[in-house]
Coordinates of C-alpha atoms and ligand atoms in Angstrom, one line a residue:
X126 CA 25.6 71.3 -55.6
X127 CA 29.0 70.3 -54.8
X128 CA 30.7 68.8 -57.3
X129 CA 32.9 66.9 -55.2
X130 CA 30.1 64.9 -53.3
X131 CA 29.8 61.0 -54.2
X132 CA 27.3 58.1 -53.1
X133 CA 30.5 56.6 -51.5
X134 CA 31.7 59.7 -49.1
X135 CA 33.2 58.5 -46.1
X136 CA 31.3 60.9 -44.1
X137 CA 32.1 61.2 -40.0
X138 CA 29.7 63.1 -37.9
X139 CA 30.6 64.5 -34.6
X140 CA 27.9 64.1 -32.2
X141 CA 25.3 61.7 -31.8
X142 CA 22.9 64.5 -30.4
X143 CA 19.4 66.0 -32.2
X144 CA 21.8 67.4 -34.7
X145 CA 23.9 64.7 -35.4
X146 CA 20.9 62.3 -35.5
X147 CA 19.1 64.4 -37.7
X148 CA 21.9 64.5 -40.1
X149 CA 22.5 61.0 -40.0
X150 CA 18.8 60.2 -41.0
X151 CA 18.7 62.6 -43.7
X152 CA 21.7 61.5 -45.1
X153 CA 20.8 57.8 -45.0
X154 CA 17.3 58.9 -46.6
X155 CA 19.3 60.2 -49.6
X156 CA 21.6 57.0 -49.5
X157 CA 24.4 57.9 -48.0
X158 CA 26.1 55.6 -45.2
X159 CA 27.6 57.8 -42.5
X160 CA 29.9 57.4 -39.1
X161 CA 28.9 59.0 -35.8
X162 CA 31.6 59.7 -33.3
X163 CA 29.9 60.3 -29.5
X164 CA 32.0 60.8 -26.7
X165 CA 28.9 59.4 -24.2
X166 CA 27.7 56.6 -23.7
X167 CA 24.8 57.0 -25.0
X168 CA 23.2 59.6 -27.6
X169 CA 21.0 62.2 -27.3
X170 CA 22.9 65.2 -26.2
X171 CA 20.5 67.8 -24.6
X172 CA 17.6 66.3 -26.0
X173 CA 18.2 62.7 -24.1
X174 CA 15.5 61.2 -22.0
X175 CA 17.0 58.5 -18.9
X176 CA 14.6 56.6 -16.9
X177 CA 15.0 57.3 -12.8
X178 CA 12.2 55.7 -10.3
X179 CA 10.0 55.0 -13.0
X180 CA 9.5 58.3 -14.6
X181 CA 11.3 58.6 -18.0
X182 CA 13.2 62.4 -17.2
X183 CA 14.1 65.0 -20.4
X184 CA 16.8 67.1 -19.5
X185 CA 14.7 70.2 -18.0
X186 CA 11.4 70.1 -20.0
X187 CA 11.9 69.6 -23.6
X188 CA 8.8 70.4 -25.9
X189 CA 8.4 70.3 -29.5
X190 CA 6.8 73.7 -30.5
X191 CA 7.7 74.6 -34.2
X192 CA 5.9 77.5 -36.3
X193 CA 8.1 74.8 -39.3
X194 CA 5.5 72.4 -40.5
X195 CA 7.7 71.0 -42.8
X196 CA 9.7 69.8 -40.0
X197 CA 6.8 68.9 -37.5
X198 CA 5.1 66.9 -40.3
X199 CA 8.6 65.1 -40.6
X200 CA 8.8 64.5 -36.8
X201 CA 5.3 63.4 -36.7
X202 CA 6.0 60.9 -39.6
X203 CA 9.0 59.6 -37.2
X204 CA 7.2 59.1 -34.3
X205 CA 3.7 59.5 -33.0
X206 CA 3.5 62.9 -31.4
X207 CA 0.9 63.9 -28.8
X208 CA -0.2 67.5 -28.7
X209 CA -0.4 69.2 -25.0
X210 CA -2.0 72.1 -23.9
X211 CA 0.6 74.4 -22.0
X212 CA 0.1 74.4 -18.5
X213 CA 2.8 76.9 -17.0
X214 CA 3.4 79.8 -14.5
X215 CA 5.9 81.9 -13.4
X216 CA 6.1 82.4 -9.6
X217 CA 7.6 85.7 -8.2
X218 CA 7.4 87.2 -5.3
X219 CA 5.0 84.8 -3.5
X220 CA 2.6 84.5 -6.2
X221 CA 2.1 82.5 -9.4
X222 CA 1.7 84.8 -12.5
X223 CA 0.9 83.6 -16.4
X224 CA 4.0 82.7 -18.0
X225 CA 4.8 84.6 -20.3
X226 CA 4.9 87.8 -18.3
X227 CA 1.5 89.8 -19.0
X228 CA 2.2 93.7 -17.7
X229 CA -1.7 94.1 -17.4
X230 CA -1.5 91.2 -14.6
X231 CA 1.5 92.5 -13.3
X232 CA -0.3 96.0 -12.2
X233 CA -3.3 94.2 -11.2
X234 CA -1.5 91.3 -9.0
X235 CA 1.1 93.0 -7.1
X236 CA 1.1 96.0 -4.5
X237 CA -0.1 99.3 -6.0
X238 CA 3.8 100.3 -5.4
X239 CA 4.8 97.8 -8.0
X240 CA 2.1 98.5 -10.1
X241 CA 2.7 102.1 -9.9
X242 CA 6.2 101.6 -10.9
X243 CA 5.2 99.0 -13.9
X244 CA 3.2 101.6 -15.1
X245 CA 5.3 105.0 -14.6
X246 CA 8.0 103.4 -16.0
X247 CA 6.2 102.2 -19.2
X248 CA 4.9 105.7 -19.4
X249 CA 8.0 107.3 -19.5
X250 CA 10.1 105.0 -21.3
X251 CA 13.6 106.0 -22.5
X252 CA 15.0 106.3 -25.8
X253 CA 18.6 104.4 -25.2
X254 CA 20.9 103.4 -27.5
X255 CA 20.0 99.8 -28.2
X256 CA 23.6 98.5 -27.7
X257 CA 23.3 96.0 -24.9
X258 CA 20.3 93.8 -23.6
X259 CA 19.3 96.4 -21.0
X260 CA 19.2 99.8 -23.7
X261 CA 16.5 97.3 -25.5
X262 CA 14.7 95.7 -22.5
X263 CA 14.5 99.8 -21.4
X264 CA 13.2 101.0 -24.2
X265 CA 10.6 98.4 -24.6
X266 CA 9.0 97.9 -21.3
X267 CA 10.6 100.7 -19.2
X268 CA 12.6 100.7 -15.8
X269 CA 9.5 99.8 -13.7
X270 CA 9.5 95.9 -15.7
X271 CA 12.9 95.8 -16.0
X272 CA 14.1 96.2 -12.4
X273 CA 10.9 94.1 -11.5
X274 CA 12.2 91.1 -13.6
X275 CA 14.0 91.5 -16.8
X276 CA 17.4 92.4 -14.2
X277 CA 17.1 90.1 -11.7
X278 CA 16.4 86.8 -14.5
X279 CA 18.8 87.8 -16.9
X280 CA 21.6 87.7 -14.1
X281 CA 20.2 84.5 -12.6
X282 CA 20.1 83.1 -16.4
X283 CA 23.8 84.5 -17.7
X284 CA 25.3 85.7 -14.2
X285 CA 26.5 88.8 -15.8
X286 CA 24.1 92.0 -15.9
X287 CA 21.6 92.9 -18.6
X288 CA 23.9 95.4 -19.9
X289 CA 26.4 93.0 -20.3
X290 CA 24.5 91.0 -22.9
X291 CA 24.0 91.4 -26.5
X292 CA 20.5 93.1 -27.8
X293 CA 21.2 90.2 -30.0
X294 CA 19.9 88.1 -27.1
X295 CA 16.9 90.4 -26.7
X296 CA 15.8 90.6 -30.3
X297 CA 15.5 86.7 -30.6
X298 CA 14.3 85.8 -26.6
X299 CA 12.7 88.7 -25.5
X300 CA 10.2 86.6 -22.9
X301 CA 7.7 89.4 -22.3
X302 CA 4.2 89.9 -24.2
X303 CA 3.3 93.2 -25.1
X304 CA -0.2 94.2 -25.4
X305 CA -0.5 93.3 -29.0
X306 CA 1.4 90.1 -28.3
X307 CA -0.7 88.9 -26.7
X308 CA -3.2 88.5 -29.6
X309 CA -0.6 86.1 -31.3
X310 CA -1.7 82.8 -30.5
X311 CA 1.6 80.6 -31.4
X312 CA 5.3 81.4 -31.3
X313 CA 8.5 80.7 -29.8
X314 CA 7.5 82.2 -26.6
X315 CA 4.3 82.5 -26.8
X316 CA 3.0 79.2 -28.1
X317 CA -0.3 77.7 -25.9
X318 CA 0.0 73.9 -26.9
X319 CA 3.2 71.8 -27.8
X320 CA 3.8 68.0 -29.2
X321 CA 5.9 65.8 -27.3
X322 CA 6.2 61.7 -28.3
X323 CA 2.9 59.7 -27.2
X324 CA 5.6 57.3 -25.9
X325 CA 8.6 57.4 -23.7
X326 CA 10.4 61.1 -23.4
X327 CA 11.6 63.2 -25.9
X328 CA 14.6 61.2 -27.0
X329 CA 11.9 58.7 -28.4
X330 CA 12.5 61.5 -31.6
X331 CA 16.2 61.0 -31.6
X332 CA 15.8 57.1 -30.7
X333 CA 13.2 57.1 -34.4
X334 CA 16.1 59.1 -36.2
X335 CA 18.8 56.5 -35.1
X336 CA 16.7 53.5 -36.3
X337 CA 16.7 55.4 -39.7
X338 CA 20.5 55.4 -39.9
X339 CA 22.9 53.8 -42.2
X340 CA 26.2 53.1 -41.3
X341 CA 27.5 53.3 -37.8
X342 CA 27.5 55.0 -34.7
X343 CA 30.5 54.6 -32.0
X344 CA 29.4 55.5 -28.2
X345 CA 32.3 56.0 -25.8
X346 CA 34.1 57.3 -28.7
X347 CA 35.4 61.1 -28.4
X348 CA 36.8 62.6 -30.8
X349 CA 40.3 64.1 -30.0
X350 CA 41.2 66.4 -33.2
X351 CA 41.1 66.5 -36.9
X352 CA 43.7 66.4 -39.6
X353 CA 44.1 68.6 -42.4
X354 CA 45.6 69.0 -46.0
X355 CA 45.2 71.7 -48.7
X356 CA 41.7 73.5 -46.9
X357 CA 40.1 70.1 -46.6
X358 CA 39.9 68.2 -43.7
X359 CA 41.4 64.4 -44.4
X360 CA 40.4 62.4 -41.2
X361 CA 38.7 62.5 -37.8
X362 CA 40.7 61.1 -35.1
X363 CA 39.2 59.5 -31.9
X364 CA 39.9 57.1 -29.1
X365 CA 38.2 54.1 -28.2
X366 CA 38.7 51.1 -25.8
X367 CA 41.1 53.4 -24.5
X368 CA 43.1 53.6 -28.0
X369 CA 43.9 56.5 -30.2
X370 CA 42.2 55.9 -33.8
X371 CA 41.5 57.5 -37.2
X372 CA 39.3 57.5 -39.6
X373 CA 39.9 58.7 -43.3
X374 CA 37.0 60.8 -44.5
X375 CA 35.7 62.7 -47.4
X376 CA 33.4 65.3 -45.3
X377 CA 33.2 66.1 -41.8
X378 CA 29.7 67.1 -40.2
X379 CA 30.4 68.9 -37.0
X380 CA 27.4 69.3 -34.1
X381 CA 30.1 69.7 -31.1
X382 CA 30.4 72.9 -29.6
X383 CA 32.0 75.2 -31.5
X384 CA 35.0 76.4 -28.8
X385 CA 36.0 72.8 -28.9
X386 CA 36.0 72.4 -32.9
X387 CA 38.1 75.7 -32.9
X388 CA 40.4 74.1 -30.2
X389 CA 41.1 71.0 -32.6
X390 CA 41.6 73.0 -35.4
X391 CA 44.3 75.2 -33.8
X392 CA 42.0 78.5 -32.4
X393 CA 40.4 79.2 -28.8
X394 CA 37.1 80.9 -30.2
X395 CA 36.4 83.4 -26.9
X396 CA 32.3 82.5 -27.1
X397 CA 30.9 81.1 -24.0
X398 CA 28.5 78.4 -22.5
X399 CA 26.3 78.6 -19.4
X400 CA 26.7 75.2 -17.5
X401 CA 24.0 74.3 -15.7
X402 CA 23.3 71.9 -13.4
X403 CA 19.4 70.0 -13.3
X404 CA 18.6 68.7 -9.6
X405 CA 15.9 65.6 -9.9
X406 CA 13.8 65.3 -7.3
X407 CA 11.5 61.7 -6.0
X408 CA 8.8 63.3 -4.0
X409 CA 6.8 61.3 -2.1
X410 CA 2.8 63.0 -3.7
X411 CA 0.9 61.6 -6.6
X412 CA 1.3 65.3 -7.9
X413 CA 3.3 68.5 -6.5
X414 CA 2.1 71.3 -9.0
X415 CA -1.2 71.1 -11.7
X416 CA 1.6 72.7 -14.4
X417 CA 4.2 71.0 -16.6
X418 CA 6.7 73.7 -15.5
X419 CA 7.3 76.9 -13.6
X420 CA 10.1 80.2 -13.8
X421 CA 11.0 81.1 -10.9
X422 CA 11.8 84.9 -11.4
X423 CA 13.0 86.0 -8.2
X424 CA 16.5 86.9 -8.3
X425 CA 17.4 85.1 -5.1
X426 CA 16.2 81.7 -5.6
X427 CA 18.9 79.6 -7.9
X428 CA 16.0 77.2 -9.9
X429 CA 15.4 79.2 -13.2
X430 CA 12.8 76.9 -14.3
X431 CA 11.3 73.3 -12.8
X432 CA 9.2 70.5 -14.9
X433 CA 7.1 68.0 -13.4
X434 CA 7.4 65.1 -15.7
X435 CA 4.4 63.1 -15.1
X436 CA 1.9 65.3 -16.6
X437 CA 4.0 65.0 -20.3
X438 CA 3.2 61.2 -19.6
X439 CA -0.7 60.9 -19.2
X440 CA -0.5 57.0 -19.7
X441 CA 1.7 56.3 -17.1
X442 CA -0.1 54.0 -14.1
X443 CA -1.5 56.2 -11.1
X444 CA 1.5 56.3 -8.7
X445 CA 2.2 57.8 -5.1
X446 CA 5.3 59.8 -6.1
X447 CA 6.5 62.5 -8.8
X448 CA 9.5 63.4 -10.4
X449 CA 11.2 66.8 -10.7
X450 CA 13.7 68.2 -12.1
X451 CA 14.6 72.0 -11.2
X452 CA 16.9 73.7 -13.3
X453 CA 19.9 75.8 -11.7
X454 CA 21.3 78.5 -14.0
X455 CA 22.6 80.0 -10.7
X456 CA 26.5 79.6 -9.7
X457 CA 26.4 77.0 -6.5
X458 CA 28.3 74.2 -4.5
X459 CA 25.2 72.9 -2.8
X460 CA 22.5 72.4 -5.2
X461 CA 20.4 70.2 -3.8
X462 CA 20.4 72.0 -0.5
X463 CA 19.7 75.7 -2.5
X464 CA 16.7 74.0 -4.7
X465 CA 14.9 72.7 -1.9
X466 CA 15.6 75.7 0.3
X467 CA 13.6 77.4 -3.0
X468 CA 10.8 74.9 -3.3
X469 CA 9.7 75.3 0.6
X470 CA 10.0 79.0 0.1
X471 CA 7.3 78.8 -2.0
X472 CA 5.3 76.2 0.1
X473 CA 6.1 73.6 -3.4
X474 CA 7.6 70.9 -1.6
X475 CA 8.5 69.8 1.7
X476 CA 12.1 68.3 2.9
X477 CA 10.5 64.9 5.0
X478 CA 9.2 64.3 1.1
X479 CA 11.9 63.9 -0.4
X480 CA 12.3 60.4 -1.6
X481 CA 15.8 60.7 -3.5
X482 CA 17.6 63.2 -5.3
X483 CA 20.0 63.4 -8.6
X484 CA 22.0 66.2 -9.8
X485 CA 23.2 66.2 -13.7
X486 CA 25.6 68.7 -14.7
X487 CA 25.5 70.2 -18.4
X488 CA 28.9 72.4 -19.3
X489 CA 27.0 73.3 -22.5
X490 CA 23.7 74.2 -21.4
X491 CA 23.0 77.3 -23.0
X492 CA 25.3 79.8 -25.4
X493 CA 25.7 83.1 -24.0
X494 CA 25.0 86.3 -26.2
X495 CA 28.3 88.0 -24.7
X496 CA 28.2 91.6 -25.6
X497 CA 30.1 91.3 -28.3
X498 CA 29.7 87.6 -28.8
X499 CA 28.5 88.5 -33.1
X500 CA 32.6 89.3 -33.5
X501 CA 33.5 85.6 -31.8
X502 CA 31.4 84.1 -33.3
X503 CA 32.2 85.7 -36.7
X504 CA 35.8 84.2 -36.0
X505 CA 34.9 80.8 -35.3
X506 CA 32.4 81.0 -38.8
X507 CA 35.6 82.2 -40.8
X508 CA 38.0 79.0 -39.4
X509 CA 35.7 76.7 -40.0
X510 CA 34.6 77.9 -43.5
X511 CA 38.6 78.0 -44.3
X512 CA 37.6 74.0 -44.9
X513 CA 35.4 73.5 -48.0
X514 CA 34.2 69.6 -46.8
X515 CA 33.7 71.2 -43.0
X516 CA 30.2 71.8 -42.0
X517 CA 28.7 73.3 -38.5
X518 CA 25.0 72.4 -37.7
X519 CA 23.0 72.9 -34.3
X520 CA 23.0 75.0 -30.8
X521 CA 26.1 74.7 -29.8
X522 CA 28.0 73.9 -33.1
X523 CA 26.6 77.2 -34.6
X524 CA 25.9 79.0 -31.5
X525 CA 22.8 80.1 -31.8
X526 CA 19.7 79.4 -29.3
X527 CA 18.2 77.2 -30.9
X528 CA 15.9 74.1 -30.4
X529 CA 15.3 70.5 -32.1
X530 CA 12.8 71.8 -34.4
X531 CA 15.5 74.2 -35.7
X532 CA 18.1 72.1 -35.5
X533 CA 16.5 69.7 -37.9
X534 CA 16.5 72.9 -39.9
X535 CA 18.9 73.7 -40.0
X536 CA 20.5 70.2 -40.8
X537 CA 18.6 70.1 -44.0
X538 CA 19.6 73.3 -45.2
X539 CA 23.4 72.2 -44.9
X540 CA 22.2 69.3 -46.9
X541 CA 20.5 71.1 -49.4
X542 CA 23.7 73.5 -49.8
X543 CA 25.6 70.7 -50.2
X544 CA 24.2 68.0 -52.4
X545 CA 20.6 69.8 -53.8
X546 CA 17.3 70.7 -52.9
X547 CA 16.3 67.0 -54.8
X548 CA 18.5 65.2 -52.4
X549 CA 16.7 66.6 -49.1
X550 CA 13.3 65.2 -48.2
X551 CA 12.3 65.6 -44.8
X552 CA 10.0 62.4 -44.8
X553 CA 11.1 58.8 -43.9
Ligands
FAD709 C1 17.6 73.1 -20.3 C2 17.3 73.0 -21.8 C3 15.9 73.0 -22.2 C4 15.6 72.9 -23.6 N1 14.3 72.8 -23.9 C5 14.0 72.6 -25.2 C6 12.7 72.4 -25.7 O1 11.7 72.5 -24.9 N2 12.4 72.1 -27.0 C7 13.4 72.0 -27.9 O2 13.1 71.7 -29.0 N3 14.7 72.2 -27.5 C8 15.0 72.5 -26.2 N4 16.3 72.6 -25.9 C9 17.3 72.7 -26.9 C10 17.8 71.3 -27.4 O3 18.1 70.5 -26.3 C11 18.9 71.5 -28.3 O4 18.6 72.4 -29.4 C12 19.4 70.2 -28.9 O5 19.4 69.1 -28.0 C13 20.8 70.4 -29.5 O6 21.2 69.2 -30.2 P1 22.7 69.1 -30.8 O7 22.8 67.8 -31.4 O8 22.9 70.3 -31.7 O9 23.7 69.4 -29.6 P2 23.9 68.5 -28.3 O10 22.6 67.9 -27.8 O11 24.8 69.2 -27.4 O12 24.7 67.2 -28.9 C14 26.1 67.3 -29.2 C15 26.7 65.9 -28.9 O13 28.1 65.9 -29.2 C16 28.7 65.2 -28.2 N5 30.1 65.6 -28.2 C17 30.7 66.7 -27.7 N6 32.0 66.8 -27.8 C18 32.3 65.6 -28.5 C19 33.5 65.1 -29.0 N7 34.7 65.7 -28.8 N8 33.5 63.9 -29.6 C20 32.3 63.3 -29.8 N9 31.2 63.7 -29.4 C21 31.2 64.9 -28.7 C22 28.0 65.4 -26.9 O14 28.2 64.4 -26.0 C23 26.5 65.5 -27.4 O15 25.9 64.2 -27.4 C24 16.7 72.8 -24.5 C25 18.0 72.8 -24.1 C26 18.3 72.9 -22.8 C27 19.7 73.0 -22.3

């Protein structure tokens, strides 16, 4: 336990995202009062849900699938959660196959040429040096599966080539089932049902974890840099109403991304985000596809993923439209004209129904696992750690790839670090 933590910390905590939220609640719970700075104006962060034609719309599909009961017992206790079988594909090629990638389908689905290759290069596969993304994906699955899709995604997904990414990436995503994995019934990838809020979208998590805080949170209000004395930092400033501020402050809670932390504190941290940008669509059918979402693994299409949010909503009143939202990791200027291009590709969707359309752009979408990202982000850990009442929780803040579930994680570890295991309980 820290021995300089008090009941009456002015604590400030930067971003009012899952993160921030979650550290906010748990503080509160232990009877703390803290201050959120957001520079939005509204919270939520990645995990925030907006209403458009009806619909409420998650950035891309957000699910709740957590192998951490502690936390999904505490997310159940926030809000009622309803579970959801997964319904999802991945469509390459012209066809539809299971999501995740089975190789057995693979060879049976696709021309004997493909399958021939699948299996050839499975056969015989290499014994690389594991240093990048593609010596791992090689040695796992072979060239056959790797040129087939493991190439052509992971440049659509990162824009860079396989070999340019860190096995690091591969050892936590890896989004292919071997034949024993397939006997696993739940996991990050491979998980077959998933809870989502009974009510509203996903934010309805965040919106339970806001009710729950004490103290205040300040939309609209960016924060602009930190001040510092003696390895502590001493106040957060921001602006507001078009102001410069400050606020004086015993301990800092960070959930920003970590290049612009490093920026305020003096250091550009070389670690990089994939901006993405999510095209909504209003199509004019009850229904478009029977699944919640689909990849798209072809590397020539720009969606990397698409939801159809009416099927996480089963109470919602019959209707004659639908909502989508495709997901472009893809580099482009014209997304709306590249998405739909995609969708009647693949006989989805069809111009003359396209009621309206909304593109949301996300700088911070995803962090990418550089080749040599582990050294970066090693750098950013050290400057931040040079400030004993400085602390770095969630996705972007830590970057790791992680999701709610662990970012609720990981914001009770902090805690725990911080002020005891007693002080932590992950129950309202
Ligand atoms: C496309 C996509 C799909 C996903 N799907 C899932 C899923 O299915 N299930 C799941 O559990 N997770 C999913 N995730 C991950 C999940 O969204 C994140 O783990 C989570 O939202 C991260 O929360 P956070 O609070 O750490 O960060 P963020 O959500 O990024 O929040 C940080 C907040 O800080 C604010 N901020 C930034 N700079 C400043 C500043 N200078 N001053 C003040 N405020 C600032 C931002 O506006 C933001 O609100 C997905 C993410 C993406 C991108």
């Amino acid at each position: 336990m820290d021995s300089t933590a008090t009941d009456a910390e002015h604590i400030a905590i930067l971003g009012a995202g899952a993160s921030g939220l979650a550290l906010g609640w748990l503080l509160s719970q232990a009877g703390k009062r803290v201050t959120l700075f957001e520079a939005a104006p509204h919270i939520g962060g990645l995990a925030r849900t907006f209403d458009w034609h009806g619909i409420p719309c998650d950035i891309a599909p957000h699910r709740l699938h957590t192998g951490d009961m502690e936390v999904l017992d505490a997310v159940r206790s926030l809000v009622p959660l309803r579970e959801h079988e997964r319904r999802s594909r991945i469509l390459m090629r012209g066809r539809q196959i299971r999501d995740p990638i089975n190789p057995i389908e693979l060879v049976l689905r696709f021309p004997p040429r493909t399958g021939f290759a699948l299996v050839w290069g499975f056969l015989n596969r290499p014994k690389l040096p594991e240093t990048s993304f593609e010596g791992l994906a090689l040695n796992r699955y072979g060239r056959g599966l790797y040129d087939f899709f493991f190439a052509p995604y992971t440049k659509k997904m990162f824009g860079v080539s396989p070999a340019e990414i860190s096995v690091t990436w591969g050892r936590e995503k890896l989004r292919a089932s071997g034949l024993l994995d397939t006997l696993k019934r739940q996991s990050k990838t491979f998980f077959h049902s998933f809870w989502y809020p009974a009510q509203g979208g996903y934010q309805a998590i965040l919106d339970a974890m806001l009710a729950r805080v004490r103290g205040e949170v300040l939309l609209n209000a960016p924060v602009t840099g930190l001040e510092t004395a003696d390895g502590r930092i001493t106040a957060v400033r921001y602006r507001r109403d078009g102001t410069e501020q400050r606020f004086a402050c015993d301990r800092v809670f960070s959930t920003i991304p970590a290049t612009g932390l490093g920026r305020m504190l003096g250091e550009e941290i070389p670690l990089r985000f994939k901006r993405i940008q999510l095209v909504y669509l209003d199509i004019a059918r009850p229904e478009v596809m029977p699944y919640q979402w689909v990849y798209f693994g072809d590397g020539d299409v720009v969606i990397n993923r698409m939801a159809e949010f009416q099927h996480f909503h089963p109470d919602l009143p019959p209707r004659d439209h639908s909502v989508l939202c495709a997901e472009v990791t893809m580099d482009t200027d014209r997304p709306v004209a590249d998405v739909l291009e995609a969708l009647e590709r693949y006989g989805l969707v069809s111009r003359e129904e396209v009621r309206d359309t909304l593109v949301l752009t996300e700088d911070c979408g995803y962090p990418v696992y550089d080749k040599g990202f582990e050294a970066a982000r090693e750098q950013a850990q050290a400057l931040f750690g040079r400030f004993d009442n400085l602390h770095c929780v969630g996705r972007n803040a830590e970057f790791r790839h992680i999701e709610t579930d662990e970012d609720i994680a990981s914001a009770a570890a902090c805690l725990r670090r911080i002020y005891g295991d007693a002080s932590v309980v992950l129950r309202p």
